[in-house]
Short mmCIF file of C-alpha atoms in Angstrom, two decimals:
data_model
loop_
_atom_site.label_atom_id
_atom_site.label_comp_id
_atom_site.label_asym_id
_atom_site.label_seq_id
_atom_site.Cartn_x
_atom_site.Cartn_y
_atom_site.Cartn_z
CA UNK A 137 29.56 67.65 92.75
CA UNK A 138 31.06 70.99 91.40
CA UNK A 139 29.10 72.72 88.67
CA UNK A 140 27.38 69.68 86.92
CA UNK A 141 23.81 69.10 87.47
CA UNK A 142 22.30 65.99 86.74
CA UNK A 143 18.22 64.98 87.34
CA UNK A 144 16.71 63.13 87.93
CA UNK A 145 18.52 61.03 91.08
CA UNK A 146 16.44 58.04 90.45
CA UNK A 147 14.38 57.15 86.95
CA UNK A 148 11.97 54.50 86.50
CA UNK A 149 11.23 52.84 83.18
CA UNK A 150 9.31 50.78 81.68
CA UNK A 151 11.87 48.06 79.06
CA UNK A 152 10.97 49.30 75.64
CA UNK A 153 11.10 52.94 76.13
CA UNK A 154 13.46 54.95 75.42
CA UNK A 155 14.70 57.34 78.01
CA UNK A 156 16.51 61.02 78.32
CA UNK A 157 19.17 61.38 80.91
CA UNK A 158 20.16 65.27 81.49
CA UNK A 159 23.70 66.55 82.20
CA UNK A 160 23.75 70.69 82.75
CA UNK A 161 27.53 72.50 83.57
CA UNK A 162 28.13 75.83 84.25
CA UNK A 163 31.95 75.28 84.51
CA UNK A 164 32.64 76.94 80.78
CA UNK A 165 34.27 73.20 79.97
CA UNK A 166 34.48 72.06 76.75
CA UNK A 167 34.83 68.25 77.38
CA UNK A 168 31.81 66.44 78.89
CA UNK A 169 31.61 63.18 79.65
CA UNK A 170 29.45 59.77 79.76
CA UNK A 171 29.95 56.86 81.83
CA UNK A 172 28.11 53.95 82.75
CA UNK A 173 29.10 51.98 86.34
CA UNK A 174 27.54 48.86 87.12
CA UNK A 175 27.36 47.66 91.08
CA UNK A 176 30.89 47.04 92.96
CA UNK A 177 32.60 48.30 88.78
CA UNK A 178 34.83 50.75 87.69
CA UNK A 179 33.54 53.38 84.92
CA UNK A 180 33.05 52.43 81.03
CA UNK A 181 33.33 55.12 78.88
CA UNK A 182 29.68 55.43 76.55
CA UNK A 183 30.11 58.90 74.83
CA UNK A 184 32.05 62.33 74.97
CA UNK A 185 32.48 65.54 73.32
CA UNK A 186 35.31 67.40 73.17
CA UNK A 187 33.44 70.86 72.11
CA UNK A 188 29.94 71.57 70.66
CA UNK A 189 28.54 69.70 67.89
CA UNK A 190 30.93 67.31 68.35
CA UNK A 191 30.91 64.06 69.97
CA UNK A 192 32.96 60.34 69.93
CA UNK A 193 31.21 56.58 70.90
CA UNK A 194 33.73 55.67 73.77
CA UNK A 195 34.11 51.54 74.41
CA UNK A 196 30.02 50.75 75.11
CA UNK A 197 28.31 53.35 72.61
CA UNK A 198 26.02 50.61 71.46
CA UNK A 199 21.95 51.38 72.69
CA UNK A 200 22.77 55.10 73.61
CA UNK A 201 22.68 58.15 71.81
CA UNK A 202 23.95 61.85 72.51
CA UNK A 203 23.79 65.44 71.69
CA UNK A 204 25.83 68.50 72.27
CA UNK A 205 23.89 71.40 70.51
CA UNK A 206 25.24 73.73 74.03
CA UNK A 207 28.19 73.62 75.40
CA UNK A 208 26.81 73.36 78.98
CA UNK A 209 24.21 70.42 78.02
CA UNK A 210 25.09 66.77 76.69
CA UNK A 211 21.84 65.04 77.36
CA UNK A 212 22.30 60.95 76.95
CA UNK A 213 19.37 58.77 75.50
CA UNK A 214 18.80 55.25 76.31
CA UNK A 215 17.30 53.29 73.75
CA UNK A 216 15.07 50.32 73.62
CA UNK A 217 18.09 49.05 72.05
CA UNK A 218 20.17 48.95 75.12
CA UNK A 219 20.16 45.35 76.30
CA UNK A 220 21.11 45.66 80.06
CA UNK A 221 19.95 49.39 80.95
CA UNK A 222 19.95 49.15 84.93
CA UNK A 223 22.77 50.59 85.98
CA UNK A 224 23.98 54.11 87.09
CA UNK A 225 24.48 56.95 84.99
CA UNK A 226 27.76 59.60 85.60
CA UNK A 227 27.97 62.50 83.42
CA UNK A 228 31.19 64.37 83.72
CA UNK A 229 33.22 67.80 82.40
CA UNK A 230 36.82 68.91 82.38
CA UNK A 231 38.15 72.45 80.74
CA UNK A 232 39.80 69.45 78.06
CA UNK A 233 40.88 66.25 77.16
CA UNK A 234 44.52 66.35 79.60
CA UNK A 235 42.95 67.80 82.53
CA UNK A 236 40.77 66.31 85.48
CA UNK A 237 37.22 65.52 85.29
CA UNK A 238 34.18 67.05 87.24
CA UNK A 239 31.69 64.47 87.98
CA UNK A 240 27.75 65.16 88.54
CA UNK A 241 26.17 63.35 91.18
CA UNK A 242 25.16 60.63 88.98
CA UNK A 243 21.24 58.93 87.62
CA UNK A 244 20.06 55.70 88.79
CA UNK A 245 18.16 54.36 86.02
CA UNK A 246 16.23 50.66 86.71
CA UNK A 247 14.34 49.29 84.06
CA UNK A 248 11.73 46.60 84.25
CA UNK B 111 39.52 47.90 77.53
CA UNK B 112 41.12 48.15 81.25
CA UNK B 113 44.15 50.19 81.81
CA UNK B 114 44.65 50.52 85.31
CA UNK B 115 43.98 48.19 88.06
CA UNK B 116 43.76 48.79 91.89
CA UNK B 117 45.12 46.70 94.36
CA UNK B 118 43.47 45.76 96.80
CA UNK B 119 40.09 45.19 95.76
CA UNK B 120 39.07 45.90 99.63
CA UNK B 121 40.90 47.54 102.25
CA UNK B 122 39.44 47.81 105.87
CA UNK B 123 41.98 49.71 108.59
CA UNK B 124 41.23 51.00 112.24
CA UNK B 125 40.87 54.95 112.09
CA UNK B 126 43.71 56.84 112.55
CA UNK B 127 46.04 54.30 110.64
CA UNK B 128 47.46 54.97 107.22
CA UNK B 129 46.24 53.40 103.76
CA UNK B 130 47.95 52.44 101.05
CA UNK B 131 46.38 51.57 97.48
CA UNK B 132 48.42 50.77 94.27
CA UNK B 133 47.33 51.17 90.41
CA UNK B 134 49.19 49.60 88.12
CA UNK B 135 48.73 50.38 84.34
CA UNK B 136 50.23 48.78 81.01
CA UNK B 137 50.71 51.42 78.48
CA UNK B 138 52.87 54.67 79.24
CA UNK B 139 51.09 58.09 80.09
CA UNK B 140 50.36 61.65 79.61
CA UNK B 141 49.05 61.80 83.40
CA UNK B 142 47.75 59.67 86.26
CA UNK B 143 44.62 60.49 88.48
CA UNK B 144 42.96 59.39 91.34
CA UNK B 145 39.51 60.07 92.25
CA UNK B 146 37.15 59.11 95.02
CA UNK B 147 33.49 58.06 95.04
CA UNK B 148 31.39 57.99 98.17
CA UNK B 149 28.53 55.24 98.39
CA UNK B 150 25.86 56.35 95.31
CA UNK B 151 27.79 59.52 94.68
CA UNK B 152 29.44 61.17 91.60
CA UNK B 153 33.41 60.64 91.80
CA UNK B 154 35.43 63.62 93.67
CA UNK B 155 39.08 64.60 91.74
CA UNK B 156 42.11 64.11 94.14
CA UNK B 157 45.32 64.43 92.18
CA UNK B 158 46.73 64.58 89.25
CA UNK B 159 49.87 63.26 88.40
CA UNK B 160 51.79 63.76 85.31
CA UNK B 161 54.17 61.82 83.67
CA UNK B 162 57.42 63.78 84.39
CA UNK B 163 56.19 63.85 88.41
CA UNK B 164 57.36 60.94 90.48
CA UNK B 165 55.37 62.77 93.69
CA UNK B 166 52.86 64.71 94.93
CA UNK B 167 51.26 65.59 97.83
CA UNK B 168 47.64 66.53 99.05
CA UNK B 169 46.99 67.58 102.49
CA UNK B 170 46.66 63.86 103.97
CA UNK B 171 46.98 62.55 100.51
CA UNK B 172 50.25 61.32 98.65
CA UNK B 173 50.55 59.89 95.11
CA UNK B 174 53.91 58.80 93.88
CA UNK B 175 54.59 57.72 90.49
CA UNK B 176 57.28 55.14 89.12
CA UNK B 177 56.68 55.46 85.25
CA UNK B 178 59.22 52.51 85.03
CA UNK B 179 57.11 49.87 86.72
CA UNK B 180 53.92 51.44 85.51
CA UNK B 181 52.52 51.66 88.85
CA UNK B 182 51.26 54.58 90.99
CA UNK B 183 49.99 54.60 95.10
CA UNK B 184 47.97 56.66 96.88
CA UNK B 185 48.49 56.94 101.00
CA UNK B 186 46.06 58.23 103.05
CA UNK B 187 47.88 59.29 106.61
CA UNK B 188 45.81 59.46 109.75
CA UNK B 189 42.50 57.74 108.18
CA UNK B 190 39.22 59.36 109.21
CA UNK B 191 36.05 57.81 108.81
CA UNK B 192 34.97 60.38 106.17
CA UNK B 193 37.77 58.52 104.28
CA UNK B 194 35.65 55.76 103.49
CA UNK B 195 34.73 55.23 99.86
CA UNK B 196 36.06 53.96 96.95
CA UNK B 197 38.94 55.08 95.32
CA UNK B 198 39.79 55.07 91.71
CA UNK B 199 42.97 55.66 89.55
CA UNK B 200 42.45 56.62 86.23
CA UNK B 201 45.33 57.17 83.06
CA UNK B 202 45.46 59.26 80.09
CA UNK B 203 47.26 57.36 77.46
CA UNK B 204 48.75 59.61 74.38
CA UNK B 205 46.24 59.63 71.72
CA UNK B 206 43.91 57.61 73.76
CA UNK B 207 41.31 60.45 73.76
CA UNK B 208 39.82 59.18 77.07
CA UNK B 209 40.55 58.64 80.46
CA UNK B 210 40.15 55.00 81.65
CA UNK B 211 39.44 53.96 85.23
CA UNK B 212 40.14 50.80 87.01
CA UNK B 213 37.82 48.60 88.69
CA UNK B 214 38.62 50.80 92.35
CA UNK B 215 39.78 50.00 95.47
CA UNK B 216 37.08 50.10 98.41
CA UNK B 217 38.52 51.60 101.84
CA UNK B 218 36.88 51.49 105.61
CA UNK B 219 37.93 53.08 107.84
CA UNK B 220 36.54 51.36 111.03
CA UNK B 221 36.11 53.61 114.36
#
Protein backbone atom coordinates (compact mmCIF):
# COMPACT_ATOMS: atom_id res chain seq x y z
CA UNK A 1 0.00 0.00 0.00
CA UNK A 2 3.11 2.35 -0.31
CA UNK A 3 2.72 5.84 1.09
CA UNK A 4 -1.11 6.42 0.62
CA UNK A 5 -3.31 6.29 3.54
CA UNK A 6 -6.81 5.91 3.22
CA UNK A 7 -9.60 5.64 6.41
CA UNK A 8 -11.72 4.60 7.08
CA UNK A 9 -11.60 0.60 5.80
CA UNK A 10 -15.27 0.27 6.04
CA UNK A 11 -18.03 3.38 6.14
CA UNK A 12 -21.56 3.08 6.86
CA UNK A 13 -24.20 5.49 5.60
CA UNK A 14 -27.27 6.30 5.80
CA UNK A 15 -28.83 7.09 1.58
CA UNK A 16 -29.25 10.81 1.65
CA UNK A 17 -26.12 11.86 3.26
CA UNK A 18 -23.46 12.93 1.89
CA UNK A 19 -20.16 11.40 2.79
CA UNK A 20 -16.17 12.34 2.96
CA UNK A 21 -13.76 9.73 1.81
CA UNK A 22 -9.96 10.67 2.84
CA UNK A 23 -6.87 9.97 0.69
CA UNK A 24 -3.36 11.18 2.60
CA UNK A 25 0.32 10.57 0.50
CA UNK A 26 3.49 11.24 1.67
CA UNK A 27 5.14 10.14 -1.67
CA UNK A 28 5.81 14.04 -2.85
CA UNK A 29 3.44 12.94 -6.09
CA UNK A 30 1.75 15.32 -7.88
CA UNK A 31 -0.96 13.11 -9.57
CA UNK A 32 -3.59 11.52 -7.29
CA UNK A 33 -6.11 9.52 -8.24
CA UNK A 34 -9.96 8.37 -7.85
CA UNK A 35 -11.47 5.22 -8.77
CA UNK A 36 -14.53 3.51 -8.15
CA UNK A 37 -14.60 -0.69 -8.54
CA UNK A 38 -17.73 -2.42 -8.29
CA UNK A 39 -17.69 -6.43 -7.25
CA UNK A 40 -15.82 -8.96 -9.79
CA UNK A 41 -15.05 -4.99 -12.16
CA UNK A 42 -12.21 -3.37 -13.36
CA UNK A 43 -11.53 0.42 -12.15
CA UNK A 44 -13.62 3.58 -13.52
CA UNK A 45 -11.90 6.58 -13.37
CA UNK A 46 -14.21 9.40 -11.02
CA UNK A 47 -11.67 12.31 -10.51
CA UNK A 48 -7.85 13.28 -10.62
CA UNK A 49 -5.49 16.01 -10.20
CA UNK A 50 -2.55 16.44 -11.82
CA UNK A 51 -1.04 19.14 -9.17
CA UNK A 52 -2.71 21.32 -6.46
CA UNK A 53 -5.71 23.26 -7.07
CA UNK A 54 -6.25 21.46 -9.91
CA UNK A 55 -8.43 18.66 -10.71
CA UNK A 56 -10.36 16.81 -14.01
CA UNK A 57 -14.04 14.67 -13.80
CA UNK A 58 -12.65 11.31 -15.27
CA UNK A 59 -15.60 8.96 -17.12
CA UNK A 60 -18.19 8.68 -13.80
CA UNK A 61 -17.69 12.28 -12.15
CA UNK A 62 -21.42 12.56 -11.81
CA UNK A 63 -22.60 12.47 -7.66
CA UNK A 64 -18.92 13.05 -6.44
CA UNK A 65 -17.01 15.94 -5.70
CA UNK A 66 -13.18 16.64 -4.95
CA UNK A 67 -10.60 18.89 -3.57
CA UNK A 68 -6.90 19.30 -3.77
CA UNK A 69 -6.07 22.40 -1.54
CA UNK A 70 -2.52 19.99 -0.44
CA UNK A 71 -0.68 18.23 -2.45
CA UNK A 72 -0.63 15.15 -0.15
CA UNK A 73 -4.63 15.23 0.42
CA UNK A 74 -7.47 14.75 -2.33
CA UNK A 75 -10.39 13.98 -0.12
CA UNK A 76 -13.55 12.57 -2.38
CA UNK A 77 -17.25 13.46 -1.38
CA UNK A 78 -20.15 11.37 -2.12
CA UNK A 79 -23.23 13.09 -2.60
CA UNK A 80 -26.83 12.35 -2.05
CA UNK A 81 -26.69 12.72 -5.67
CA UNK A 82 -24.83 9.58 -6.36
CA UNK A 83 -27.40 7.03 -7.46
CA UNK A 84 -25.62 3.64 -6.79
CA UNK A 85 -22.99 4.59 -3.93
CA UNK A 86 -22.09 0.93 -2.62
CA UNK A 87 -19.16 0.12 -3.98
CA UNK A 88 -15.38 0.38 -3.11
CA UNK A 89 -13.41 3.36 -3.06
CA UNK A 90 -9.39 3.36 -4.45
CA UNK A 91 -7.54 6.48 -4.16
CA UNK A 92 -4.26 6.45 -5.94
CA UNK A 93 -0.79 8.70 -6.64
CA UNK A 94 1.99 8.58 -9.18
CA UNK A 95 5.09 11.30 -9.36
CA UNK A 96 2.80 12.17 -12.96
CA UNK A 97 0.56 11.46 -15.53
CA UNK A 98 3.23 8.71 -17.66
CA UNK A 99 4.37 6.96 -14.70
CA UNK A 100 2.83 4.08 -12.48
CA UNK A 101 0.27 4.50 -9.92
CA UNK A 102 0.44 3.91 -6.05
CA UNK A 103 -2.75 2.59 -4.81
CA UNK A 104 -4.11 3.04 -1.04
CA UNK A 105 -5.67 0.19 0.45
CA UNK A 106 -8.99 1.20 -0.65
CA UNK A 107 -12.80 2.37 1.41
CA UNK A 108 -15.70 0.18 1.44
CA UNK A 109 -18.55 2.42 1.47
CA UNK A 110 -22.35 0.59 1.75
CA UNK A 111 -25.17 2.71 1.81
CA UNK A 112 -28.66 1.86 2.91
CA UNK B 1 -14.82 3.75 -22.07
CA UNK B 2 -12.75 0.25 -21.98
CA UNK B 3 -9.36 0.09 -23.44
CA UNK B 4 -7.87 -2.98 -22.48
CA UNK B 5 -9.35 -6.30 -21.94
CA UNK B 6 -7.93 -9.44 -20.15
CA UNK B 7 -8.21 -12.75 -21.30
CA UNK B 8 -9.17 -15.03 -19.46
CA UNK B 9 -11.69 -13.77 -17.25
CA UNK B 10 -10.60 -16.77 -14.73
CA UNK B 11 -7.59 -18.74 -14.64
CA UNK B 12 -7.15 -21.62 -12.02
CA UNK B 13 -3.53 -23.69 -12.37
CA UNK B 14 -1.89 -26.29 -9.90
CA UNK B 15 1.06 -24.45 -7.98
CA UNK B 16 4.20 -24.56 -9.38
CA UNK B 17 2.86 -24.30 -13.07
CA UNK B 18 3.20 -21.20 -15.18
CA UNK B 19 0.35 -18.55 -16.06
CA UNK B 20 -0.26 -16.82 -18.85
CA UNK B 21 -2.77 -13.71 -19.17
CA UNK B 22 -3.22 -11.52 -22.35
CA UNK B 23 -4.54 -7.72 -22.64
CA UNK B 24 -5.45 -6.64 -25.67
CA UNK B 25 -6.10 -2.86 -26.28
CA UNK B 26 -7.52 -0.79 -29.39
CA UNK B 27 -5.83 2.48 -29.57
CA UNK B 28 -1.87 2.78 -29.72
CA UNK B 29 0.18 3.75 -26.48
CA UNK B 30 2.52 5.77 -24.53
CA UNK B 31 3.00 2.66 -22.03
CA UNK B 32 1.38 -0.56 -20.84
CA UNK B 33 1.00 -1.68 -17.10
CA UNK B 34 0.03 -4.41 -15.17
CA UNK B 35 -0.99 -4.37 -11.69
CA UNK B 36 -2.25 -6.84 -9.15
CA UNK B 37 -5.01 -6.69 -6.54
CA UNK B 38 -5.32 -9.16 -3.71
CA UNK B 39 -8.97 -10.01 -2.41
CA UNK B 40 -10.33 -6.35 -0.81
CA UNK B 41 -6.94 -4.80 -1.30
CA UNK B 42 -5.59 -1.63 -3.06
CA UNK B 43 -3.87 -2.70 -6.52
CA UNK B 44 0.10 -3.48 -6.27
CA UNK B 45 2.28 -1.95 -9.58
CA UNK B 46 4.15 -4.81 -11.47
CA UNK B 47 5.55 -3.47 -14.70
CA UNK B 48 5.61 -1.02 -16.85
CA UNK B 49 5.97 -1.33 -20.33
CA UNK B 50 6.53 1.31 -22.80
CA UNK B 51 5.78 1.57 -26.20
CA UNK B 52 9.27 1.20 -27.81
CA UNK B 53 9.78 -2.16 -25.34
CA UNK B 54 8.62 -5.42 -26.82
CA UNK B 55 9.93 -7.19 -23.25
CA UNK B 56 10.51 -7.07 -19.89
CA UNK B 57 11.17 -9.04 -17.16
CA UNK B 58 10.36 -9.12 -13.31
CA UNK B 59 11.81 -11.66 -11.11
CA UNK B 60 9.04 -14.47 -11.89
CA UNK B 61 7.20 -11.97 -13.94
CA UNK B 62 7.42 -11.37 -17.84
CA UNK B 63 5.46 -8.84 -19.95
CA UNK B 64 6.02 -8.76 -23.65
CA UNK B 65 4.58 -6.30 -25.87
CA UNK B 66 3.55 -6.59 -29.70
CA UNK B 67 2.42 -2.89 -30.43
CA UNK B 68 1.33 -4.35 -33.87
CA UNK B 69 -1.44 -6.61 -32.65
CA UNK B 70 -2.20 -4.33 -29.75
CA UNK B 71 -1.83 -7.00 -27.30
CA UNK B 72 0.44 -7.48 -24.25
CA UNK B 73 0.91 -10.94 -21.73
CA UNK B 74 1.99 -11.34 -18.55
CA UNK B 75 3.62 -15.00 -17.40
CA UNK B 76 3.95 -15.88 -14.10
CA UNK B 77 6.74 -18.93 -13.91
CA UNK B 78 6.65 -21.32 -11.01
CA UNK B 79 3.08 -20.08 -9.53
CA UNK B 80 2.94 -19.77 -5.75
CA UNK B 81 -0.08 -19.53 -3.90
CA UNK B 82 0.68 -15.92 -2.85
CA UNK B 83 0.15 -15.47 -6.65
CA UNK B 84 -3.40 -15.56 -6.32
CA UNK B 85 -5.31 -12.38 -7.07
CA UNK B 86 -6.44 -10.52 -9.74
CA UNK B 87 -4.46 -9.09 -12.25
CA UNK B 88 -5.01 -6.00 -14.23
CA UNK B 89 -3.46 -4.36 -17.40
CA UNK B 90 -3.87 -0.90 -17.73
CA UNK B 91 -2.79 1.67 -21.02
CA UNK B 92 -1.85 5.17 -21.29
CA UNK B 93 -3.16 6.43 -24.53
CA UNK B 94 -1.40 9.87 -25.91
CA UNK B 95 -3.44 12.68 -24.74
CA UNK B 96 -5.74 10.41 -22.94
CA UNK B 97 -4.82 12.03 -19.57
CA UNK B 98 -5.72 8.79 -17.69
CA UNK B 99 -4.84 5.41 -17.33
CA UNK B 100 -7.64 2.90 -18.13
CA UNK B 101 -7.87 -0.61 -16.71
CA UNK B 102 -9.56 -3.63 -18.00
CA UNK B 103 -12.09 -5.65 -16.41
CA UNK B 104 -8.89 -8.15 -14.85
CA UNK B 105 -8.07 -11.47 -15.06
CA UNK B 106 -8.61 -13.60 -11.72
CA UNK B 107 -5.69 -16.29 -11.07
CA UNK B 108 -5.61 -19.43 -8.42
CA UNK B 109 -3.17 -20.94 -7.83
CA UNK B 110 -4.41 -24.27 -6.27
CA UNK B 111 -1.91 -26.25 -3.78
Amino acid sequence: DGGITQSPKYLFRKEGQNVTLSCEQNLNHDAMYWYRQDPGQGLRLIYYSQIVNDFQKGDIAEGYSVSREKKESFPLTVTSAQKNPTAFYLCASSIDRENEQYFGPGTRLTVT
Amino acid sequence: SQQGEEDPQALSIQEGENATMNCSYKTSINNLQWYRQNSGRGLVHLILIRSNEREKHSGRLRVTLDTSKKSSSLLITASRAADTASYFCATDAPGAQKLVFGQGTRLTINP
